[in-house]
């Protein structure tokens, strides 16, 4: 018998067997990691989930630029002949019961005490009124209603700007409205003026594992997650070495998970 040849063949057999066993062990461990029960882990941490978790996805990158309002634009959109004072950091407009604060040119806070007859008596009428109001004030901005609430005769509506090509919500942009029976009482808004498509691709490879980052976050104990989605997220506060994030007007977005809790709180997990 050729012992040298037999020994060589046995070595090959052991190598192939080890590779096979290693591959089986890897597949088993990978499946056990990927198929863990998110709801069970969250429940053990006093968090409930009542939402579908998105699948892994890839999207083209986005560069976002905030809308900067000029003094002339604000007057044209909201006033007739207002008084105004301040500078580019903070400018305040006054006219009768109307007041608008423009912060860094991009964050708009508006209040009013509308007069006249009651014209809004249901959440449906509040939404119709708000949609007409926004259509008159905003152009070339894609937004959608994501939350509505009525409490006594007060209506709260939250709109989110989104990327039309992908359908993903754009953070940090928002349009929050409050109404009473007579009309708009409060508007809090910050929007993106331009959305540039980049060549790079962004990946959300493991949404389930990213979702677990919510554990031990403040304000989540005992709450229920009612919605989970992938979004484009741009927060100037996350840019390193920036002394005044409020002055940042543009930047490159990343992919993040956008969670809404049963109390209306929105949490972004990057």
PDB file of C-alpha atoms in Angstrom:
ATOM      1  CA  UNK A   1       0.000   0.000   0.000  1.00  0.00           C
ATOM      2  CA  UNK A   2       1.190   3.546  -0.806  1.00  0.00           C
ATOM      3  CA  UNK A   3       1.030   5.039   2.744  1.00  0.00           C
ATOM      4  CA  UNK A   4       2.246   8.441   1.632  1.00  0.00           C
ATOM      5  CA  UNK A   5      -0.572   8.743  -0.889  1.00  0.00           C
ATOM      6  CA  UNK A   6      -3.157   7.449   1.600  1.00  0.00           C
ATOM      7  CA  UNK A   7      -1.945   9.923   4.232  1.00  0.00           C
ATOM      8  CA  UNK A   8      -2.218  12.798   1.765  1.00  0.00           C
ATOM      9  CA  UNK A   9      -5.764  11.765   0.831  1.00  0.00           C
ATOM     10  CA  UNK A  10      -6.752  11.581   4.505  1.00  0.00           C
ATOM     11  CA  UNK A  11      -5.413  15.097   5.057  1.00  0.00           C
ATOM     12  CA  UNK A  12      -7.547  16.369   2.158  1.00  0.00           C
ATOM     13  CA  UNK A  13     -10.583  14.568   3.565  1.00  0.00           C
ATOM     14  CA  UNK A  14     -10.085  16.188   6.985  1.00  0.00           C
ATOM     15  CA  UNK A  15      -9.606  19.622   5.401  1.00  0.00           C
ATOM     16  CA  UNK A  16     -12.819  19.266   3.361  1.00  0.00           C
ATOM     17  CA  UNK A  17     -14.702  17.969   6.435  1.00  0.00           C
ATOM     18  CA  UNK A  18     -13.511  20.903   8.546  1.00  0.00           C
ATOM     19  CA  UNK A  19     -14.549  23.370   5.839  1.00  0.00           C
ATOM     20  CA  UNK A  20     -17.990  21.733   5.631  1.00  0.00           C
ATOM     21  CA  UNK A  21     -18.491  21.726   9.405  1.00  0.00           C
ATOM     22  CA  UNK A  22     -17.282  25.321   9.648  1.00  0.00           C
ATOM     23  CA  UNK A  23     -19.691  26.407   6.920  1.00  0.00           C
ATOM     24  CA  UNK A  24     -22.610  24.650   8.655  1.00  0.00           C
ATOM     25  CA  UNK A  25     -21.699  26.285  11.977  1.00  0.00           C
ATOM     26  CA  UNK A  26     -21.453  29.721  10.295  1.00  0.00           C
ATOM     27  CA  UNK A  27     -24.852  29.319   8.610  1.00  0.00           C
ATOM     28  CA  UNK A  28     -26.467  28.208  11.869  1.00  0.00           C
ATOM     29  CA  UNK A  29     -24.968  31.101  13.855  1.00  0.00           C
ATOM     30  CA  UNK A  30     -25.804  33.612  11.107  1.00  0.00           C
ATOM     31  CA  UNK A  31     -29.415  32.497  10.984  1.00  0.00           C
ATOM     32  CA  UNK A  32     -29.728  32.608  14.756  1.00  0.00           C
ATOM     33  CA  UNK A  33     -28.357  36.180  14.757  1.00  0.00           C
ATOM     34  CA  UNK A  34     -30.521  37.401  11.864  1.00  0.00           C
ATOM     35  CA  UNK A  35     -33.727  35.723  13.056  1.00  0.00           C
ATOM     36  CA  UNK A  36     -33.751  36.925  16.664  1.00  0.00           C
ATOM     37  CA  UNK A  37     -37.114  38.008  18.086  1.00  0.00           C
ATOM     38  CA  UNK A  38     -37.077  41.819  18.264  1.00  0.00           C
ATOM     39  CA  UNK A  39     -40.452  42.014  20.012  1.00  0.00           C
ATOM     40  CA  UNK A  40     -39.350  39.636  22.745  1.00  0.00           C
ATOM     41  CA  UNK A  41     -36.170  41.610  23.457  1.00  0.00           C
ATOM     42  CA  UNK A  42     -38.084  44.909  23.518  1.00  0.00           C
ATOM     43  CA  UNK A  43     -40.758  43.442  25.799  1.00  0.00           C
ATOM     44  CA  UNK A  44     -38.101  42.394  28.281  1.00  0.00           C
ATOM     45  CA  UNK A  45     -37.073  46.069  28.359  1.00  0.00           C
ATOM     46  CA  UNK A  46     -40.669  47.288  28.877  1.00  0.00           C
ATOM     47  CA  UNK A  47     -41.122  48.457  25.263  1.00  0.00           C
ATOM     48  CA  UNK A  48     -43.881  47.174  22.973  1.00  0.00           C
ATOM     49  CA  UNK A  49     -43.779  47.229  19.182  1.00  0.00           C
ATOM     50  CA  UNK A  50     -46.910  47.373  17.037  1.00  0.00           C
ATOM     51  CA  UNK A  51     -45.333  48.158  13.665  1.00  0.00           C
ATOM     52  CA  UNK A  52     -43.772  46.422  10.695  1.00  0.00           C
ATOM     53  CA  UNK A  53     -39.987  46.648  10.557  1.00  0.00           C
ATOM     54  CA  UNK A  54     -38.639  47.621   7.114  1.00  0.00           C
ATOM     55  CA  UNK A  55     -36.413  45.242   5.200  1.00  0.00           C
ATOM     56  CA  UNK A  56     -32.746  45.990   4.428  1.00  0.00           C
ATOM     57  CA  UNK A  57     -32.498  48.525   1.610  1.00  0.00           C
ATOM     58  CA  UNK A  58     -30.129  50.660  -0.452  1.00  0.00           C
ATOM     59  CA  UNK A  59     -30.757  54.213  -1.706  1.00  0.00           C
ATOM     60  CA  UNK A  60     -28.821  56.848  -3.581  1.00  0.00           C
ATOM     61  CA  UNK A  61     -27.360  59.558  -1.368  1.00  0.00           C
ATOM     62  CA  UNK A  62     -28.925  62.983  -0.918  1.00  0.00           C
ATOM     63  CA  UNK A  63     -27.536  66.442  -0.287  1.00  0.00           C
ATOM     64  CA  UNK A  64     -30.104  68.680   1.417  1.00  0.00           C
ATOM     65  CA  UNK A  65     -30.252  72.470   1.545  1.00  0.00           C
ATOM     66  CA  UNK A  66     -32.564  74.366   3.898  1.00  0.00           C
ATOM     67  CA  UNK A  67     -34.994  76.964   2.626  1.00  0.00           C
ATOM     68  CA  UNK A  68     -33.837  80.424   3.750  1.00  0.00           C
ATOM     69  CA  UNK A  69     -36.634  82.992   3.862  1.00  0.00           C
ATOM     70  CA  UNK A  70     -35.977  86.642   3.106  1.00  0.00           C
ATOM     71  CA  UNK A  71     -37.719  89.475   4.914  1.00  0.00           C
ATOM     72  CA  UNK A  72     -39.622  90.297   1.737  1.00  0.00           C
ATOM     73  CA  UNK A  73     -40.847  86.692   1.360  1.00  0.00           C
ATOM     74  CA  UNK A  74     -42.159  86.593   4.923  1.00  0.00           C
ATOM     75  CA  UNK A  75     -44.094  89.822   4.470  1.00  0.00           C
ATOM     76  CA  UNK A  76     -45.564  88.639   1.178  1.00  0.00           C
ATOM     77  CA  UNK A  77     -46.624  85.276   2.604  1.00  0.00           C
ATOM     78  CA  UNK A  78     -48.037  86.282   5.979  1.00  0.00           C
ATOM     79  CA  UNK A  79     -48.584  90.030   6.355  1.00  0.00           C
ATOM     80  CA  UNK A  80     -49.861  93.247   4.833  1.00  0.00           C
ATOM     81  CA  UNK A  81     -47.809  96.046   6.424  1.00  0.00           C
ATOM     82  CA  UNK A  82     -46.065  94.616   9.495  1.00  0.00           C
ATOM     83  CA  UNK A  83     -43.552  96.107  11.874  1.00  0.00           C
ATOM     84  CA  UNK A  84     -40.337  94.119  12.063  1.00  0.00           C
ATOM     85  CA  UNK A  85     -37.162  94.275  14.087  1.00  0.00           C
ATOM     86  CA  UNK A  86     -33.978  92.271  14.560  1.00  0.00           C
ATOM     87  CA  UNK A  87     -31.338  90.908  12.209  1.00  0.00           C
ATOM     88  CA  UNK A  88     -30.350  87.784  10.270  1.00  0.00           C
ATOM     89  CA  UNK A  89     -29.956  85.843  13.538  1.00  0.00           C
ATOM     90  CA  UNK A  90     -33.485  86.598  14.726  1.00  0.00           C
ATOM     91  CA  UNK A  91     -36.069  88.795  13.047  1.00  0.00           C
ATOM     92  CA  UNK A  92     -39.549  89.304  14.503  1.00  0.00           C
ATOM     93  CA  UNK A  93     -42.607  90.541  12.586  1.00  0.00           C
ATOM     94  CA  UNK A  94     -45.760  92.044  14.187  1.00  0.00           C
ATOM     95  CA  UNK A  95     -49.166  92.945  12.794  1.00  0.00           C
ATOM     96  CA  UNK A  96     -52.362  93.054  14.894  1.00  0.00           C
ATOM     97  CA  UNK A  97     -52.500  89.651  16.621  1.00  0.00           C
ATOM     98  CA  UNK A  98     -50.026  88.078  14.198  1.00  0.00           C
ATOM     99  CA  UNK A  99     -46.413  87.493  15.206  1.00  0.00           C
ATOM    100  CA  UNK A 100     -43.700  85.617  13.361  1.00  0.00           C
ATOM    101  CA  UNK A 101     -40.154  84.835  14.497  1.00  0.00           C
ATOM    102  CA  UNK A 102     -37.590  83.936  11.839  1.00  0.00           C
ATOM    103  CA  UNK A 103     -34.537  82.243  13.348  1.00  0.00           C
ATOM    104  CA  UNK A 104     -31.345  82.065  11.283  1.00  0.00           C
ATOM    105  CA  UNK A 105     -33.547  82.625   8.236  1.00  0.00           C
ATOM    106  CA  UNK A 106     -34.732  78.988   8.192  1.00  0.00           C
ATOM    107  CA  UNK A 107     -36.806  78.249  11.314  1.00  0.00           C
ATOM    108  CA  UNK A 108     -40.201  79.909  11.250  1.00  0.00           C
ATOM    109  CA  UNK A 109     -42.524  80.256  14.266  1.00  0.00           C
ATOM    110  CA  UNK A 110     -45.856  81.955  13.598  1.00  0.00           C
ATOM    111  CA  UNK A 111     -48.787  82.712  15.910  1.00  0.00           C
ATOM    112  CA  UNK A 112     -52.183  84.314  15.296  1.00  0.00           C
ATOM    113  CA  UNK A 113     -55.591  84.811  16.917  1.00  0.00           C
ATOM    114  CA  UNK A 114     -57.978  84.402  13.967  1.00  0.00           C
ATOM    115  CA  UNK A 115     -61.315  86.178  14.190  1.00  0.00           C
ATOM    116  CA  UNK A 116     -64.728  85.542  12.691  1.00  0.00           C
ATOM    117  CA  UNK A 117     -67.166  82.658  12.674  1.00  0.00           C
ATOM    118  CA  UNK A 118     -66.368  79.058  13.518  1.00  0.00           C
ATOM    119  CA  UNK A 119     -65.425  77.400  10.222  1.00  0.00           C
ATOM    120  CA  UNK A 120     -63.606  74.313  11.529  1.00  0.00           C
ATOM    121  CA  UNK A 121     -65.635  71.775  13.488  1.00  0.00           C
ATOM    122  CA  UNK A 122     -63.959  68.450  12.725  1.00  0.00           C
ATOM    123  CA  UNK A 123     -60.520  67.012  12.128  1.00  0.00           C
ATOM    124  CA  UNK A 124     -61.410  66.557   8.447  1.00  0.00           C
ATOM    125  CA  UNK A 125     -62.240  70.261   8.126  1.00  0.00           C
ATOM    126  CA  UNK A 126     -59.013  71.141   9.960  1.00  0.00           C
ATOM    127  CA  UNK A 127     -56.987  69.059   7.489  1.00  0.00           C
ATOM    128  CA  UNK A 128     -58.740  70.638   4.495  1.00  0.00           C
ATOM    129  CA  UNK A 129     -58.129  74.130   5.881  1.00  0.00           C
ATOM    130  CA  UNK A 130     -54.462  73.369   6.650  1.00  0.00           C
ATOM    131  CA  UNK A 131     -53.871  71.856   3.200  1.00  0.00           C
ATOM    132  CA  UNK A 132     -55.260  74.972   1.517  1.00  0.00           C
ATOM    133  CA  UNK A 133     -53.149  77.178   3.795  1.00  0.00           C
ATOM    134  CA  UNK A 134     -49.932  75.273   2.995  1.00  0.00           C
ATOM    135  CA  UNK A 135     -50.691  75.137  -0.723  1.00  0.00           C
ATOM    136  CA  UNK A 136     -50.947  78.919  -0.669  1.00  0.00           C
ATOM    137  CA  UNK A 137     -47.699  79.394   1.301  1.00  0.00           C
ATOM    138  CA  UNK A 138     -45.423  76.669  -0.088  1.00  0.00           C
ATOM    139  CA  UNK A 139     -44.501  75.737  -3.644  1.00  0.00           C
ATOM    140  CA  UNK A 140     -42.288  72.940  -5.023  1.00  0.00           C
ATOM    141  CA  UNK A 141     -42.250  71.251  -1.603  1.00  0.00           C
ATOM    142  CA  UNK A 142     -43.449  67.656  -1.245  1.00  0.00           C
ATOM    143  CA  UNK A 143     -45.004  67.009   2.156  1.00  0.00           C
ATOM    144  CA  UNK A 144     -47.517  64.632   3.704  1.00  0.00           C
ATOM    145  CA  UNK A 145     -49.645  64.532   6.834  1.00  0.00           C
ATOM    146  CA  UNK A 146     -48.200  62.065   9.346  1.00  0.00           C
ATOM    147  CA  UNK A 147     -50.146  62.866  12.519  1.00  0.00           C
ATOM    148  CA  UNK A 148     -53.453  64.510  13.415  1.00  0.00           C
ATOM    149  CA  UNK A 149     -55.030  65.046  16.811  1.00  0.00           C
ATOM    150  CA  UNK A 150     -58.053  66.841  18.223  1.00  0.00           C
ATOM    151  CA  UNK A 151     -58.373  67.884  21.857  1.00  0.00           C
ATOM    152  CA  UNK A 152     -61.424  69.893  22.790  1.00  0.00           C
ATOM    153  CA  UNK A 153     -61.577  72.557  20.045  1.00  0.00           C
ATOM    154  CA  UNK A 154     -57.821  72.458  19.327  1.00  0.00           C
ATOM    155  CA  UNK A 155     -56.466  70.643  16.278  1.00  0.00           C
ATOM    156  CA  UNK A 156     -52.820  69.544  15.918  1.00  0.00           C
ATOM    157  CA  UNK A 157     -51.450  68.498  12.529  1.00  0.00           C
ATOM    158  CA  UNK A 158     -47.925  67.332  11.745  1.00  0.00           C
ATOM    159  CA  UNK A 159     -46.592  67.262   8.187  1.00  0.00           C
ATOM    160  CA  UNK A 160     -43.269  65.806   7.049  1.00  0.00           C
ATOM    161  CA  UNK A 161     -41.332  66.745   3.945  1.00  0.00           C
ATOM    162  CA  UNK A 162     -40.303  63.764   1.827  1.00  0.00           C
ATOM    163  CA  UNK A 163     -38.111  62.856  -1.130  1.00  0.00           C
ATOM    164  CA  UNK A 164     -40.418  62.295  -4.096  1.00  0.00           C
ATOM    165  CA  UNK A 165     -38.079  59.839  -5.875  1.00  0.00           C
ATOM    166  CA  UNK A 166     -37.815  57.394  -2.961  1.00  0.00           C
ATOM    167  CA  UNK A 167     -40.750  58.343  -0.748  1.00  0.00           C
ATOM    168  CA  UNK A 168     -38.424  58.626   2.260  1.00  0.00           C
ATOM    169  CA  UNK A 169     -39.133  61.308   4.862  1.00  0.00           C
ATOM    170  CA  UNK A 170     -36.478  64.022   5.180  1.00  0.00           C
ATOM    171  CA  UNK A 171     -35.206  64.733   8.666  1.00  0.00           C
ATOM    172  CA  UNK A 172     -34.772  67.417  10.001  1.00  0.00           C
ATOM    173  CA  UNK A 173     -37.640  69.130   8.142  1.00  0.00           C
ATOM    174  CA  UNK A 174     -41.130  69.597   9.549  1.00  0.00           C
ATOM    175  CA  UNK A 175     -44.370  71.571   9.335  1.00  0.00           C
ATOM    176  CA  UNK A 176     -46.361  71.585  12.575  1.00  0.00           C
ATOM    177  CA  UNK A 177     -49.730  73.339  12.649  1.00  0.00           C
ATOM    178  CA  UNK A 178     -52.247  74.116  15.365  1.00  0.00           C
ATOM    179  CA  UNK A 179     -55.756  75.337  14.611  1.00  0.00           C
ATOM    180  CA  UNK A 180     -58.886  76.343  16.491  1.00  0.00           C
ATOM    181  CA  UNK A 181     -62.430  76.662  15.158  1.00  0.00           C
ATOM    182  CA  UNK A 182     -61.562  79.909  13.349  1.00  0.00           C
ATOM    183  CA  UNK A 183     -58.249  79.059  11.641  1.00  0.00           C
ATOM    184  CA  UNK A 184     -54.477  78.744  12.080  1.00  0.00           C
ATOM    185  CA  UNK A 185     -53.158  79.692  15.531  1.00  0.00           C
ATOM    186  CA  UNK A 186     -49.605  78.305  15.387  1.00  0.00           C
ATOM    187  CA  UNK A 187     -47.123  77.289  12.701  1.00  0.00           C
ATOM    188  CA  UNK A 188     -43.670  75.853  13.379  1.00  0.00           C
ATOM    189  CA  UNK A 189     -41.732  75.075  10.193  1.00  0.00           C
ATOM    190  CA  UNK A 190     -38.318  74.254   8.785  1.00  0.00           C
ATOM    191  CA  UNK A 191     -38.051  72.829   5.262  1.00  0.00           C
ATOM    192  CA  UNK A 192     -35.492  71.907   2.632  1.00  0.00           C
ATOM    193  CA  UNK A 193     -35.433  74.050  -0.493  1.00  0.00           C
ATOM    194  CA  UNK A 194     -33.396  71.697  -2.676  1.00  0.00           C
ATOM    195  CA  UNK A 195     -32.660  67.968  -2.752  1.00  0.00           C
ATOM    196  CA  UNK A 196     -29.649  66.936  -4.811  1.00  0.00           C
ATOM    197  CA  UNK A 197     -29.167  63.307  -5.861  1.00  0.00           C
ATOM    198  CA  UNK A 198     -25.644  61.999  -5.236  1.00  0.00           C
ATOM    199  CA  UNK A 199     -23.799  59.163  -6.966  1.00  0.00           C
ATOM    200  CA  UNK A 200     -23.029  57.238  -3.792  1.00  0.00           C
ATOM    201  CA  UNK A 201     -25.323  54.536  -2.421  1.00  0.00           C
ATOM    202  CA  UNK A 202     -26.393  54.377   1.213  1.00  0.00           C
ATOM    203  CA  UNK A 203     -27.248  51.073   2.861  1.00  0.00           C
ATOM    204  CA  UNK A 204     -29.578  50.106   5.703  1.00  0.00           C
ATOM    205  CA  UNK A 205     -28.301  46.556   6.105  1.00  0.00           C
ATOM    206  CA  UNK A 206     -29.865  45.453   9.400  1.00  0.00           C
ATOM    207  CA  UNK A 207     -32.910  47.511  10.511  1.00  0.00           C
ATOM    208  CA  UNK A 208     -33.833  44.990  13.221  1.00  0.00           C
ATOM    209  CA  UNK A 209     -30.503  45.273  14.988  1.00  0.00           C
ATOM    210  CA  UNK A 210     -30.476  49.082  14.632  1.00  0.00           C
ATOM    211  CA  UNK A 211     -33.946  49.208  16.186  1.00  0.00           C
ATOM    212  CA  UNK A 212     -32.566  47.739  19.415  1.00  0.00           C
ATOM    213  CA  UNK A 213     -30.666  50.989  20.002  1.00  0.00           C
ATOM    214  CA  UNK A 214     -33.916  52.399  21.359  1.00  0.00           C
ATOM    215  CA  UNK A 215     -33.427  50.373  24.542  1.00  0.00           C
ATOM    216  CA  UNK A 216     -32.436  52.623  27.473  1.00  0.00           C
ATOM    217  CA  UNK A 217     -33.182  55.805  25.505  1.00  0.00           C
ATOM    218  CA  UNK A 218     -34.998  58.425  27.618  1.00  0.00           C
ATOM    219  CA  UNK A 219     -38.764  58.577  27.309  1.00  0.00           C
ATOM    220  CA  UNK A 220     -39.313  55.063  25.903  1.00  0.00           C
ATOM    221  CA  UNK A 221     -39.962  53.056  29.059  1.00  0.00           C
ATOM    222  CA  UNK A 222     -43.484  51.639  28.974  1.00  0.00           C
ATOM    223  CA  UNK A 223     -44.207  53.027  25.500  1.00  0.00           C
ATOM    224  CA  UNK A 224     -45.341  51.342  22.284  1.00  0.00           C
ATOM    225  CA  UNK A 225     -43.579  51.775  18.929  1.00  0.00           C
ATOM    226  CA  UNK A 226     -46.376  52.444  16.441  1.00  0.00           C
ATOM    227  CA  UNK A 227     -44.358  53.104  13.285  1.00  0.00           C
ATOM    228  CA  UNK A 228     -40.884  52.269  11.952  1.00  0.00           C
ATOM    229  CA  UNK A 229     -39.518  53.474   8.612  1.00  0.00           C
ATOM    230  CA  UNK A 230     -36.249  54.307   6.889  1.00  0.00           C
ATOM    231  CA  UNK A 231     -35.617  58.014   6.350  1.00  0.00           C
ATOM    232  CA  UNK A 232     -32.980  60.439   5.104  1.00  0.00           C
ATOM    233  CA  UNK A 233     -31.527  62.176   8.152  1.00  0.00           C
ATOM    234  CA  UNK A 234     -29.530  65.390   8.255  1.00  0.00           C
ATOM    235  CA  UNK A 235     -28.899  67.020  11.629  1.00  0.00           C
ATOM    236  CA  UNK A 236     -26.321  69.851  11.714  1.00  0.00           C
ATOM    237  CA  UNK A 237     -25.728  69.072  15.405  1.00  0.00           C
ATOM    238  CA  UNK A 238     -24.024  65.828  14.331  1.00  0.00           C
ATOM    239  CA  UNK A 239     -21.440  67.580  12.144  1.00  0.00           C
ATOM    240  CA  UNK A 240     -18.064  67.503  13.936  1.00  0.00           C
ATOM    241  CA  UNK A 241     -16.185  70.722  14.695  1.00  0.00           C
ATOM    242  CA  UNK A 242     -19.198  72.963  13.971  1.00  0.00           C
ATOM    243  CA  UNK A 243     -19.521  75.638  16.643  1.00  0.00           C
ATOM    244  CA  UNK A 244     -22.973  76.913  15.659  1.00  0.00           C
ATOM    245  CA  UNK A 245     -25.144  74.191  14.030  1.00  0.00           C
ATOM    246  CA  UNK A 246     -28.031  76.662  13.616  1.00  0.00           C
ATOM    247  CA  UNK A 247     -26.033  78.476  10.932  1.00  0.00           C
ATOM    248  CA  UNK A 248     -25.502  75.341   8.824  1.00  0.00           C
ATOM    249  CA  UNK A 249     -27.635  75.569   5.684  1.00  0.00           C
ATOM    250  CA  UNK A 250     -26.795  72.368   3.807  1.00  0.00           C
ATOM    251  CA  UNK A 251     -25.209  68.954   4.143  1.00  0.00           C
ATOM    252  CA  UNK A 252     -25.188  65.296   3.145  1.00  0.00           C
ATOM    253  CA  UNK A 253     -27.913  63.071   4.599  1.00  0.00           C
ATOM    254  CA  UNK A 254     -27.480  59.595   6.015  1.00  0.00           C
ATOM    255  CA  UNK A 255     -29.964  56.729   6.267  1.00  0.00           C
ATOM    256  CA  UNK A 256     -31.657  56.296   9.628  1.00  0.00           C
ATOM    257  CA  UNK A 257     -34.601  54.601  11.276  1.00  0.00           C
ATOM    258  CA  UNK A 258     -37.527  56.875  12.102  1.00  0.00           C
ATOM    259  CA  UNK A 259     -39.643  55.624  14.993  1.00  0.00           C
ATOM    260  CA  UNK A 260     -42.909  57.029  16.313  1.00  0.00           C
ATOM    261  CA  UNK A 261     -44.183  56.147  19.782  1.00  0.00           C
ATOM    262  CA  UNK A 262     -47.784  55.947  20.962  1.00  0.00           C
ATOM    263  CA  UNK A 263     -47.464  59.368  22.636  1.00  0.00           C
ATOM    264  CA  UNK A 264     -46.442  61.013  19.322  1.00  0.00           C
ATOM    265  CA  UNK A 265     -42.721  61.220  20.131  1.00  0.00           C
ATOM    266  CA  UNK A 266     -40.468  60.732  17.083  1.00  0.00           C
ATOM    267  CA  UNK A 267     -37.047  59.140  17.545  1.00  0.00           C
ATOM    268  CA  UNK A 268     -34.317  59.041  14.888  1.00  0.00           C
ATOM    269  CA  UNK A 269     -31.749  56.232  15.122  1.00  0.00           C
ATOM    270  CA  UNK A 270     -28.718  56.673  12.882  1.00  0.00           C
TER     271      UNK A 270
END
